XYZ file of C-alpha atoms in Angstrom:
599
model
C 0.000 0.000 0.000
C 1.812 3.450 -0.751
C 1.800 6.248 1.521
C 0.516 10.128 0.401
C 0.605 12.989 2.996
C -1.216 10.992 5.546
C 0.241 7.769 6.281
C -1.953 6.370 3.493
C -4.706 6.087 5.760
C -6.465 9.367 6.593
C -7.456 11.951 4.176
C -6.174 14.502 6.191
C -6.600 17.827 3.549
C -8.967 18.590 1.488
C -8.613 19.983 -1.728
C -10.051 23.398 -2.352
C -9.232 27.048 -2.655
C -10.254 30.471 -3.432
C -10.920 31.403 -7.477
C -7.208 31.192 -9.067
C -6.537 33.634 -11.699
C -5.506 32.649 -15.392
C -1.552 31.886 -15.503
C -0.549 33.557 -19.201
C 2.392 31.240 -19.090
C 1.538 27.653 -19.742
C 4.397 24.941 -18.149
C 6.240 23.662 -20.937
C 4.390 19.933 -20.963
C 0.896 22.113 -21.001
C 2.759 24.415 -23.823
C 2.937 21.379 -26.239
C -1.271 20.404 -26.238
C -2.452 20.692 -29.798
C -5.428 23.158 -28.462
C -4.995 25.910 -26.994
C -7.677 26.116 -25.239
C -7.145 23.189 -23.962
C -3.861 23.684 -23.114
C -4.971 27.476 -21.216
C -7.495 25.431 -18.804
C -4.810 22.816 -17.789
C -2.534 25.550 -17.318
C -5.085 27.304 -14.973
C -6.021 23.652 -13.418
C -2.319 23.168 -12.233
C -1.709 26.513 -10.522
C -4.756 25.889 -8.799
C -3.976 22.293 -7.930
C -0.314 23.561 -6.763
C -2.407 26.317 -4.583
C -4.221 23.751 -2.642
C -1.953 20.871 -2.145
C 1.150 22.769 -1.371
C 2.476 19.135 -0.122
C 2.557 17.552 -3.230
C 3.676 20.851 -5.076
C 6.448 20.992 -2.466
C 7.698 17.035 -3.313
C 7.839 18.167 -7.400
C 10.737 21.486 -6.007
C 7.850 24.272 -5.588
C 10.250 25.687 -3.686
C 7.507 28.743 -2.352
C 4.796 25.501 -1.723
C 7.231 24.194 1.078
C 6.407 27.063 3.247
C 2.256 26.031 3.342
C 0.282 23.594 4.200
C -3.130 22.757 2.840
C -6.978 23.676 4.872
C -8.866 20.969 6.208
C -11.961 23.582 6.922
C -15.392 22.823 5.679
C -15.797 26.157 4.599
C -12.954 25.855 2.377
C -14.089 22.959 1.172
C -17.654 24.402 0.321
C -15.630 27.081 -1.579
C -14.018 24.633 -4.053
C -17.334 24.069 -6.071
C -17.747 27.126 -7.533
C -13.700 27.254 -8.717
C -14.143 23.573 -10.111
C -17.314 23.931 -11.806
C -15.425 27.002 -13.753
C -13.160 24.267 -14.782
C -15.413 21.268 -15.626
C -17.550 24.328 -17.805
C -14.302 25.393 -19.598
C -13.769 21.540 -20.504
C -17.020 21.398 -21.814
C -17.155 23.535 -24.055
C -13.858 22.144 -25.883
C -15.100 19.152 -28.497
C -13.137 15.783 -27.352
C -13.734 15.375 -31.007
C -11.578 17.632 -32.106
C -8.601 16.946 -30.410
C -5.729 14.962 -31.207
C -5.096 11.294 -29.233
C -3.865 12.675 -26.330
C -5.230 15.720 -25.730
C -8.518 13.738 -26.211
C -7.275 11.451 -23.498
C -6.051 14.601 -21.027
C -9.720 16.545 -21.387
C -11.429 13.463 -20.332
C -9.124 12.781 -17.698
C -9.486 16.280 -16.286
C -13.109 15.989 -16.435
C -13.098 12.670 -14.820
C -11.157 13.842 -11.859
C -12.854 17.450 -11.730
C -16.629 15.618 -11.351
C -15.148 13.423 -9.108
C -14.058 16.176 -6.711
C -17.237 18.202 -7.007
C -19.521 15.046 -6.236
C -17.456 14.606 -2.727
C -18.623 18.101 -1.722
C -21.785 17.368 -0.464
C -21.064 14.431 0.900
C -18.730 15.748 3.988
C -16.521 13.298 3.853
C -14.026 15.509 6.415
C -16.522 14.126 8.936
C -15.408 10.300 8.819
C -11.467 11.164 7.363
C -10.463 13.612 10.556
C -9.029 10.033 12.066
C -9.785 6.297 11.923
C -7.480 3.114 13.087
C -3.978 4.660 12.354
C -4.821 8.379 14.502
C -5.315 11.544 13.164
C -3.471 14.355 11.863
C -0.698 14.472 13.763
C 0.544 11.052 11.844
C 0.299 12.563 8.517
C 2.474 15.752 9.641
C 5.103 13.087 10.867
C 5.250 12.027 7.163
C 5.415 15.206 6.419
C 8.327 15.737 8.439
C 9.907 12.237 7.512
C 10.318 13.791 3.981
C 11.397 17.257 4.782
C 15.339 18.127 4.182
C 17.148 21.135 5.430
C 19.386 22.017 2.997
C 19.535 25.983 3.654
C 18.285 28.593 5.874
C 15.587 29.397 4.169
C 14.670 25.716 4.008
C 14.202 25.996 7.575
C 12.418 29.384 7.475
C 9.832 27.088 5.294
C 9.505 23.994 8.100
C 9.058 26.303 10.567
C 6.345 28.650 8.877
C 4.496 24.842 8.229
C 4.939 24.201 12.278
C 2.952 27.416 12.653
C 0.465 26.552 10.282
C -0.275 23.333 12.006
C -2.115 24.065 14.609
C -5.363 25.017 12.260
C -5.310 21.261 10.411
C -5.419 20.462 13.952
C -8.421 22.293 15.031
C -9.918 22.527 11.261
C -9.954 18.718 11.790
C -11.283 18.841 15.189
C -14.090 20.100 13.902
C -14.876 18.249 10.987
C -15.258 15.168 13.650
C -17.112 16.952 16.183
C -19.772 17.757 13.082
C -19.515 13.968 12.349
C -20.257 13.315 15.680
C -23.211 15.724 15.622
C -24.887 14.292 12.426
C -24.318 10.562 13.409
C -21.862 10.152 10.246
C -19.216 8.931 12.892
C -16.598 6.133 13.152
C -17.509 3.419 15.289
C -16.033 2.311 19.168
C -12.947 0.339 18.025
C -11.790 2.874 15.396
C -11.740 5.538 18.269
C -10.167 3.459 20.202
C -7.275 2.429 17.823
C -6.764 6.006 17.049
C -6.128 6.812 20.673
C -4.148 4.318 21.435
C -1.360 7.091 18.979
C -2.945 9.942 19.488
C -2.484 9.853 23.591
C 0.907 9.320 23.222
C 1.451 12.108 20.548
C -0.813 14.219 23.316
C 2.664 13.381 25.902
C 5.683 14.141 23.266
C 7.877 16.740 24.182
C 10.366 19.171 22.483
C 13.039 16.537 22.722
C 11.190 13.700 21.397
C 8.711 15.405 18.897
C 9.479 13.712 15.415
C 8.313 17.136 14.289
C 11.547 18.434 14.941
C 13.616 16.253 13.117
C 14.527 18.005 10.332
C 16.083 19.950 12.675
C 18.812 17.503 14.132
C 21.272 18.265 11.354
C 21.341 21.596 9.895
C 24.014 22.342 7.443
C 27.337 24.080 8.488
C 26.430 26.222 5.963
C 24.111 28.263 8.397
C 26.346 29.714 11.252
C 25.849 28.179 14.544
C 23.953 31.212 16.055
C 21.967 31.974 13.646
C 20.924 27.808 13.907
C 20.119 27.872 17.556
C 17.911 31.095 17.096
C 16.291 28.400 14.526
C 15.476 25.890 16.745
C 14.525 28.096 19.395
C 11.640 29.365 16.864
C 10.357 26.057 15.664
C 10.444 24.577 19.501
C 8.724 27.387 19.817
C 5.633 26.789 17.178
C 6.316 23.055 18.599
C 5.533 23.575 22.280
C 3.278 26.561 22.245
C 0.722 25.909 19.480
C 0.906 22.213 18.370
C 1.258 20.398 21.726
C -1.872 22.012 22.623
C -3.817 20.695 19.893
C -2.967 17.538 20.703
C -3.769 17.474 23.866
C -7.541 18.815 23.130
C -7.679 15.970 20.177
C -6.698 13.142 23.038
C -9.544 14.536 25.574
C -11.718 15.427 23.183
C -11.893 11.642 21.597
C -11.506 9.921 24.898
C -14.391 12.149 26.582
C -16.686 13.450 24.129
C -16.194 10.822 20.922
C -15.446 7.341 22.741
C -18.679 7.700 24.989
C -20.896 8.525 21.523
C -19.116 5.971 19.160
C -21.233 3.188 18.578
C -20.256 -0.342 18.419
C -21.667 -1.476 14.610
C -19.495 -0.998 12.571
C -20.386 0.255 8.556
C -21.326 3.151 6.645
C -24.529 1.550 6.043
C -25.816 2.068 10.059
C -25.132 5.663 9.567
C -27.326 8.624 7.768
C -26.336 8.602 3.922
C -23.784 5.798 4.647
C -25.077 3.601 1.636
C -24.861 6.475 -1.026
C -21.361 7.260 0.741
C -20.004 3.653 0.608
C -21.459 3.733 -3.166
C -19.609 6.885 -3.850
C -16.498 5.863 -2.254
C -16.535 2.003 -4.575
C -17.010 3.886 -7.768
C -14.301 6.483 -6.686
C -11.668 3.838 -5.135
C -12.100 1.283 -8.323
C -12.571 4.265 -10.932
C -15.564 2.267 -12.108
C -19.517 2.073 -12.511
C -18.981 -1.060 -10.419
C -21.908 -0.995 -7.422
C -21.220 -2.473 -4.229
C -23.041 -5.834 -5.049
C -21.020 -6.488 -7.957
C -17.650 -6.035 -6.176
C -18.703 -8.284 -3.405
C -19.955 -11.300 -6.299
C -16.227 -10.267 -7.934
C -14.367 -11.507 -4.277
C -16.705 -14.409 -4.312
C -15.067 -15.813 -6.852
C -12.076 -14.616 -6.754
C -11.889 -16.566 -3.144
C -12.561 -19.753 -4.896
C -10.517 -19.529 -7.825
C -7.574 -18.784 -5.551
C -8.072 -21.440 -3.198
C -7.763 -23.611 -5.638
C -4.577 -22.424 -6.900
C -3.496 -22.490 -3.106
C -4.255 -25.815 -2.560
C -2.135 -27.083 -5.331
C 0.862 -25.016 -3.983
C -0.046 -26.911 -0.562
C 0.188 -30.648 -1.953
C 3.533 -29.208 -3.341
C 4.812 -28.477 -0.339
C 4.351 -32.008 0.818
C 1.849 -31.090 3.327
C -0.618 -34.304 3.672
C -2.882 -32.898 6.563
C -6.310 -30.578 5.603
C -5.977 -26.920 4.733
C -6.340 -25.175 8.179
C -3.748 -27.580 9.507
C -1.551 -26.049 6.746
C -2.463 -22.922 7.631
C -1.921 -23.162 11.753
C 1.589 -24.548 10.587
C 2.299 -21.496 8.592
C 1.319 -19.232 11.345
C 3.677 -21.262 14.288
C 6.667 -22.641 12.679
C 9.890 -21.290 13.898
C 11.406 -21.746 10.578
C 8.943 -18.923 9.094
C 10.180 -16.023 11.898
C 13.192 -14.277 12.407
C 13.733 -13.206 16.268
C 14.827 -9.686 15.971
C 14.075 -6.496 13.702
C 17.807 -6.252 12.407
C 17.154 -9.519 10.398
C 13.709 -9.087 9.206
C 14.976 -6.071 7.888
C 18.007 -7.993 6.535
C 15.789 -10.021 4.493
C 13.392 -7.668 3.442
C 16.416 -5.776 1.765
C 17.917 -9.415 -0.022
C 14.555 -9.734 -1.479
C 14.194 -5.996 -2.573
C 18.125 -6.172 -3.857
C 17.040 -9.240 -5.782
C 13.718 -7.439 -7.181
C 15.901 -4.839 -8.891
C 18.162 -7.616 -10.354
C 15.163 -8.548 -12.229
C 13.753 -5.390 -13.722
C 15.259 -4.628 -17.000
C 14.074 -8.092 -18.432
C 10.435 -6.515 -18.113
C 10.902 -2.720 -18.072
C 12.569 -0.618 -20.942
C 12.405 2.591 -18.506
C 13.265 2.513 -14.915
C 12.353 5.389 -12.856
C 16.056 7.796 -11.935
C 14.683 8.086 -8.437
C 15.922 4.904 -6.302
C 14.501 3.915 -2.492
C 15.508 2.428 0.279
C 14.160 -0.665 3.146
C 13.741 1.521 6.572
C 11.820 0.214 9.345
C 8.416 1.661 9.997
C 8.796 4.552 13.261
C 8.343 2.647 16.593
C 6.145 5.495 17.477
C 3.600 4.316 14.876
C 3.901 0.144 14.310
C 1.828 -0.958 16.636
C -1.637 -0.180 14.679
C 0.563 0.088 11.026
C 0.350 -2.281 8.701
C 3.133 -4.955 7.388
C 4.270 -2.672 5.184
C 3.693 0.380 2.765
C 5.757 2.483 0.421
C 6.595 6.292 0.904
C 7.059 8.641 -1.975
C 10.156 10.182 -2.147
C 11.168 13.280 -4.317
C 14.633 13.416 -6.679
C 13.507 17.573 -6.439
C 14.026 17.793 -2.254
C 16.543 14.587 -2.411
C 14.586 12.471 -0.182
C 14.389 8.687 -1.679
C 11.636 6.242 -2.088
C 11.036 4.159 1.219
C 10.077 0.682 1.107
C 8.906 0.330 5.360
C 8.769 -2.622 7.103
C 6.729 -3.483 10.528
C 9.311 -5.116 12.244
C 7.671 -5.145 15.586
C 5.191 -8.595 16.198
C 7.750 -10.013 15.174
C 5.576 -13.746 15.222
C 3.576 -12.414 13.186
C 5.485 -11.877 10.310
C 5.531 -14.709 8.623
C 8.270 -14.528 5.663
C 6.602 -16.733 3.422
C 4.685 -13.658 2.466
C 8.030 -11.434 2.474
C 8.995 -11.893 -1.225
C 4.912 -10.790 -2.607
C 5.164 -7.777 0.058
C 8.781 -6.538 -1.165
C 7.626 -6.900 -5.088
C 4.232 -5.324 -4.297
C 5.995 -1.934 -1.928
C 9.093 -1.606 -3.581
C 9.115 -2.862 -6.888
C 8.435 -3.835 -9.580
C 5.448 -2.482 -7.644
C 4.756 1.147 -5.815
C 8.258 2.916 -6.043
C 8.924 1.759 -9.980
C 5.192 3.200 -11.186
C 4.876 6.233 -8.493
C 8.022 6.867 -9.040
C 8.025 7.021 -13.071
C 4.237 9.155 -12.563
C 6.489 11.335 -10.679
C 8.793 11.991 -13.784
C 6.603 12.130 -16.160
C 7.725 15.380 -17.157
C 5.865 15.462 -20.775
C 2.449 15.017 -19.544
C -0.103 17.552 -17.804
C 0.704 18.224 -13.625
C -2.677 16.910 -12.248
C -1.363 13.727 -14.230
C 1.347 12.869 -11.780
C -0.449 14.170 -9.017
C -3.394 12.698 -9.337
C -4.387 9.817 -7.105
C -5.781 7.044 -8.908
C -6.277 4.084 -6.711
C -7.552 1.507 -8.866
C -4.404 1.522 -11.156
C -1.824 2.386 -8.800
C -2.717 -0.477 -5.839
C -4.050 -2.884 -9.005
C -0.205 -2.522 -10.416
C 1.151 -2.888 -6.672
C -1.034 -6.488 -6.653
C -0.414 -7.563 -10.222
C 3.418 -6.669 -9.706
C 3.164 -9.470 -6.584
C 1.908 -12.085 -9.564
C 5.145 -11.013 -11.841
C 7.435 -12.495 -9.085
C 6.112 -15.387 -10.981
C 7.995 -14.776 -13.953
C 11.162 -13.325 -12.189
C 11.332 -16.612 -10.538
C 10.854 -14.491 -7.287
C 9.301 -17.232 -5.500
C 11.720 -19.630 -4.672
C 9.820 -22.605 -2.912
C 6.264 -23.506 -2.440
C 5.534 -21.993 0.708
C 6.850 -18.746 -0.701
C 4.322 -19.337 -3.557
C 1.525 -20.246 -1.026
C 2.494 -16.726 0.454
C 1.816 -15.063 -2.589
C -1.495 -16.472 -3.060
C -2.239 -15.776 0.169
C -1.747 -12.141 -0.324
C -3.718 -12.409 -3.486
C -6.635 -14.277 -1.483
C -6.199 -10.956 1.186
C -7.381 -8.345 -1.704
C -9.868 -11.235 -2.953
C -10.934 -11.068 1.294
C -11.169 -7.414 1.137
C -13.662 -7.334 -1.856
C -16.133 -9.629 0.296
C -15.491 -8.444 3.806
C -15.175 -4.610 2.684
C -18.598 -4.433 1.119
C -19.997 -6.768 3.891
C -18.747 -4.464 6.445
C -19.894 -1.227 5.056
C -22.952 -2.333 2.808
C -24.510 -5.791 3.761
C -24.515 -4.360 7.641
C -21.701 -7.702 8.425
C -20.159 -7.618 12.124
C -16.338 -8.682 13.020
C -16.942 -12.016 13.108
C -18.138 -12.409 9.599
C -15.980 -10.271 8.423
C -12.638 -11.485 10.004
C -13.765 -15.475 8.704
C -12.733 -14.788 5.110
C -8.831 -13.827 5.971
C -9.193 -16.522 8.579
C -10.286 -19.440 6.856
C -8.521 -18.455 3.374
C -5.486 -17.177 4.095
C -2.074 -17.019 5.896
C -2.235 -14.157 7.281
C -1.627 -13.861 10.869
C -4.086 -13.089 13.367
C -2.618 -9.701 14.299
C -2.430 -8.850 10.581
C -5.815 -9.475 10.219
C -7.088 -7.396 13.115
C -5.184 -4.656 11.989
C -6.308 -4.853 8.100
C -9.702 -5.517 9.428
C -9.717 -1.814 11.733
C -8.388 -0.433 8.465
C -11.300 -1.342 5.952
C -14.032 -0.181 9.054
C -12.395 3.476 9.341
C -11.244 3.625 5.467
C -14.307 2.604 3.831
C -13.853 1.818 0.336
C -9.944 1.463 -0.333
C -9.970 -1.859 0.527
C -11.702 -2.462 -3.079
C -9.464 -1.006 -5.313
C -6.488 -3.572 -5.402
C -8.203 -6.707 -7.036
C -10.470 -4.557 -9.148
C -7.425 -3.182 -10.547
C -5.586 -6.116 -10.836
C -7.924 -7.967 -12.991
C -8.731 -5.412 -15.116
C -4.674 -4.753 -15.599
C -3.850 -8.403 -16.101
C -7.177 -8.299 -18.460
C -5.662 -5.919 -20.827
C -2.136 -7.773 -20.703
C -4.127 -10.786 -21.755
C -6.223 -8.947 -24.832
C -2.243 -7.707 -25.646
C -0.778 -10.667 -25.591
C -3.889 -12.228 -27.457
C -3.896 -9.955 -30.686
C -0.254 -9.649 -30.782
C 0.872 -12.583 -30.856
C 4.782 -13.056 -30.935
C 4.771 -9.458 -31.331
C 3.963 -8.679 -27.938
C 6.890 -7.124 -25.645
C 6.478 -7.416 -22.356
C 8.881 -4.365 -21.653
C 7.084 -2.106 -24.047
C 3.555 -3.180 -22.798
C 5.120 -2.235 -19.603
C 6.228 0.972 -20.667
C 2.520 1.738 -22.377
C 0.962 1.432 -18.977
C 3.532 3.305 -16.961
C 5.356 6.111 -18.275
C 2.488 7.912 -18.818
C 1.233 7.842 -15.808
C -1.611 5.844 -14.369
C -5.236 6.198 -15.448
C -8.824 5.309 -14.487
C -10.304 1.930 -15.872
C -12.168 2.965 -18.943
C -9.402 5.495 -19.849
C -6.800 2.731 -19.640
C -8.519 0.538 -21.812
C -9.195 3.270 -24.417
C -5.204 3.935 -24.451
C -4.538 0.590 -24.034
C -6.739 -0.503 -27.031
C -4.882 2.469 -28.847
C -1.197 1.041 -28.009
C -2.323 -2.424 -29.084
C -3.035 -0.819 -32.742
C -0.474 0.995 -32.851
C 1.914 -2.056 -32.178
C 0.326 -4.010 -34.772
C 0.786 -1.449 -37.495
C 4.664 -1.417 -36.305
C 6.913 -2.264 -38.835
C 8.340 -5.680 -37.980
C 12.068 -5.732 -36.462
């Protein structure tokens, strides 16, 4: 799962802003559109997108963005629709039919985002995404501050104007969940209870363990030593006298006026407008027309199909005894733990080492930007999952980060090691995030854009091309691979249950239990995730089978013509894209290829 802004779990900004004005400058990549027009709205689109996401425009070397941070208010919010119906009404009135390939493929892109944005307005989605199982929004700002580099003094100057500027996400977000707890769209007793079990002990940080002020630890020599200590004064300062506060108000305010109101089912569909929410939230999360019922018949079968396939990888392991005897055996075998963090971590970077070793048989471009295995913060493990991938940024020379959970440690089975490194490091997030990150010819909101369908689908069908790396090197390594697969397959069924079909724990947890290897503490923790995320859960297989679909038309109509490194390159270096939009390129690439001259 990759990490953006908010430790991949809470949506802790939203996107709006005040009216932008027209930028009579296009960036170069706009500059090159075939329309002008065309060209003049994306132009407009990115300055505003840069305006309101100052995070991400800070990670692509927006060197003023670094200084800001995005609002989290309702009222901002509310003030977005106006500003993006000026855009979606610009788009419209440019003909798709007279536009070239890709500019035809950009304007309904932009549309497609820009009506997704404006149809989450009146929903009030701030309400549920203020917190849920991994805290609130102090863990996003420690991502923040994971990937923030002082480099000069006015570097500094920037971290420290964003310390300042924290203390409103933290009481804009306050009060997007005390109005979910006033209209009953809340999260439910265990998700409060998760979240506090961080957000207490952010609540008790001080100056001299606040991970806040890390950037801080090594300034350059570059900045004289006085004029560094009057630095750190100033952003202890911001630390200590305006953040620590809000923290401490989050803590009591969950614990005494949330926890008491938080009621114990679980789903969007016991709460008011949960069901047109949850629907929302699947079409948004799987970039599809795909309703709630139909992703929950999808992981139906998906279960089944994969059991199958796990079953066989069981005989080959020589195992004679029934399934869930295979599994228990999995789950308590010494041989399948380490004993300490240093060599979980050891082997998580073998297998990622070994990953790259593989790459240029299937990739013709490889992203400049490379990563590294780091161990997820101590602060943070105990509700974080497995593992998860952190953008980095070649602009602010902060690297990639594949992060491993290496607390639990008997729970970390390493049979499932080699499908987690391929799926967080690569081929899987850091190769296709990374090369969306340089994708310097196409529009901005094109490798900003989150598009979870493609980008989590490519993480999962990445796991399956260990397959033809020869990643997996026995069967239980296999059997952990399916086993992951059969998690996403899990999520489909126990996701919609959860939040649509009205399901409790219990019949939600017996999917993962009975079908997979997962360990009970992995489930719990996956399972917390899907009840205060709703929706996410569904993107991975939805996008898997729909990439691995078009790889199989490809392969189908090309015959020995196909290439797996420039079908590779077709999906990536452009950038990802929503379902129907990938098939519509995708369909276009195929053609192209076949009216290639032959080498």
């Amino acid at each position: 799962m990759k990490t953006v802004i908010a430790a991949g779990a809470i949506a802790l900004f939203a996107i709006v802003a005040a009216p932008v004005a027209a930028q009579t400058t296009p960036p170069a990549a706009v500059r090159n559109a075939g329309n002008q027009a065309l060209a003049a709205v994306l132009a407009d689109y990115e300055t505003y997108l840069r305006t309101v996401d100052p995070i991400t425009a800070g990670m692509e070397g927006d060197r003023a963005a670094l200084a800001h941070m995005p609002d989290a208010s309702r009222a901002f919010e509310q003030a977005q629709e106006p500003v993006l119906k000026g855009f979606a009404d610009r788009l419209a009135a440019i003909d798709p039919a007279g536009l070239g390939d890709d500019d035809r493929l950009n304007h309904a892109f932009a549309t497609y985002v820009i009506q997704r944005s404006r149809a989450r307005i009146p929903l009030d989605t701030g309400r549920i995404d203020a917190f849920n199982s991994e805290g609130g929004p102090g863990q996003g700002m420690g991502y923040v501050a994971s990937v923030t580099r002082i480099a000069t003094a006015a570097d500094a100057e920037a971290w420290i104007a964003r310390l300042e500027a924290m203390p409103k996400i933290y009481a804009d977000q306050l009060a997007n969940a005390r109005r979910g707890l006033e209209t009953g769209l809340v999260q439910p007793r265990s998700i409060v209870e998760n979240a506090l079990t961080l957000i207490e002990p952010e609540a008790a940080l001080t100056p001299a363990t606040d991970p806040l002020l890390k950037p801080f630890e090594a300034l350059p020599a570059s900045i004289p030593a006085a004029q560094q200590a009057t630095l750190r004064e100033r952003a202890t300062r911001a630390v200590a006298d305006g953040i620590m506060p809000q923290r401490r108000e989050w803590a009591r305010f969950l614990r005494e006026d949330y926890l008491p109101r938080a009621p114990e089912s679980l789903g969007l569909v016991h709460r008011p407008g949960g069901r047109e929410l949850y629907a929302y939230l699947v079409r948004g999360f799987t970039t599809t027309e795909l309703t709630p019922d139909e992703v929950h018949a999808i992981g139906l079968e998906e279960v089944a199909r994969i059991r199958a396939r796990m079953d066989g990888e069981m005989r080959a392991a020589g195992w004679t005894g029934d399934f869930a005897s295979f599994l228990n055996f999995l789950r308590t075998d010494p041989q399948f733990y380490v004993t300490s963090r240093e060599a979980l971590m050891e082997k998580a970077a073998e297998m990622a080492k070994r990953a790259d070793d593989g790459l240029p048989a299937l990739f013709g471009t490889l992203p400049r930007l490379p990563y590294g295995v780091r161990p997820v913060p101590r602060e943070i493990e105990a509700n974080y999952t497995t593992g998860r991938y952190n953008p980095g940024s070649m602009e602010n020379g902060v690297a990639g980060g594949y992060m491993v959970n290496t607390s639990s440690l008997n729970q970390r089975g390493l049979y499932e090691l080699p499908a987690l490194t391929l799926h967080e490091a690569v081929p899987g997030h850091h190769l296709q995030i990374a090369l969306q990150q340089e994708a310097e010819d196409g529009p901005y909101f094109r490798r900003s854009v989150d598009v979870t369908a493609f980008v989590e689908g490519w993480g999962l069908y990445s796991e399956f091309l260990g397959e033809e790396m020869g990643f997996y090197r026995t069967p239980y390594e296999r059997f952990g691979r399916l086993s992951y697969e059969m998690w996403r397959a899990c999520r489909l069924v126990s996701d919609t249950g959860i939040h649509w079909l009205g399901w409790d724990i219990e019949q939600a947890r017996a999917c993962f239990r009975d079908n997979s290897a997962l360990a009970p503490l992995n489930i719990e923790t996956e399972l917390q995730r899907y009840i205060g995320w709703p929706g996410q859960a569904t993107a991975y297989k939805i996008g898997e089978i729909r990439l691995r679909g078009v790889r199989s038309r490809a392969e189908a109509e090309l015959g020995d013509r196909f290439d797996v490194r420039r079908f590779h390159d077709a999906l990536l270096v452009d950038g990802p894209l929503p379902m129907a939009l990938l098939d519509e390129r995708m369909d276009r690439w195929i053609a192209e290829e076949k009216a290639r001259p032959a080498n």
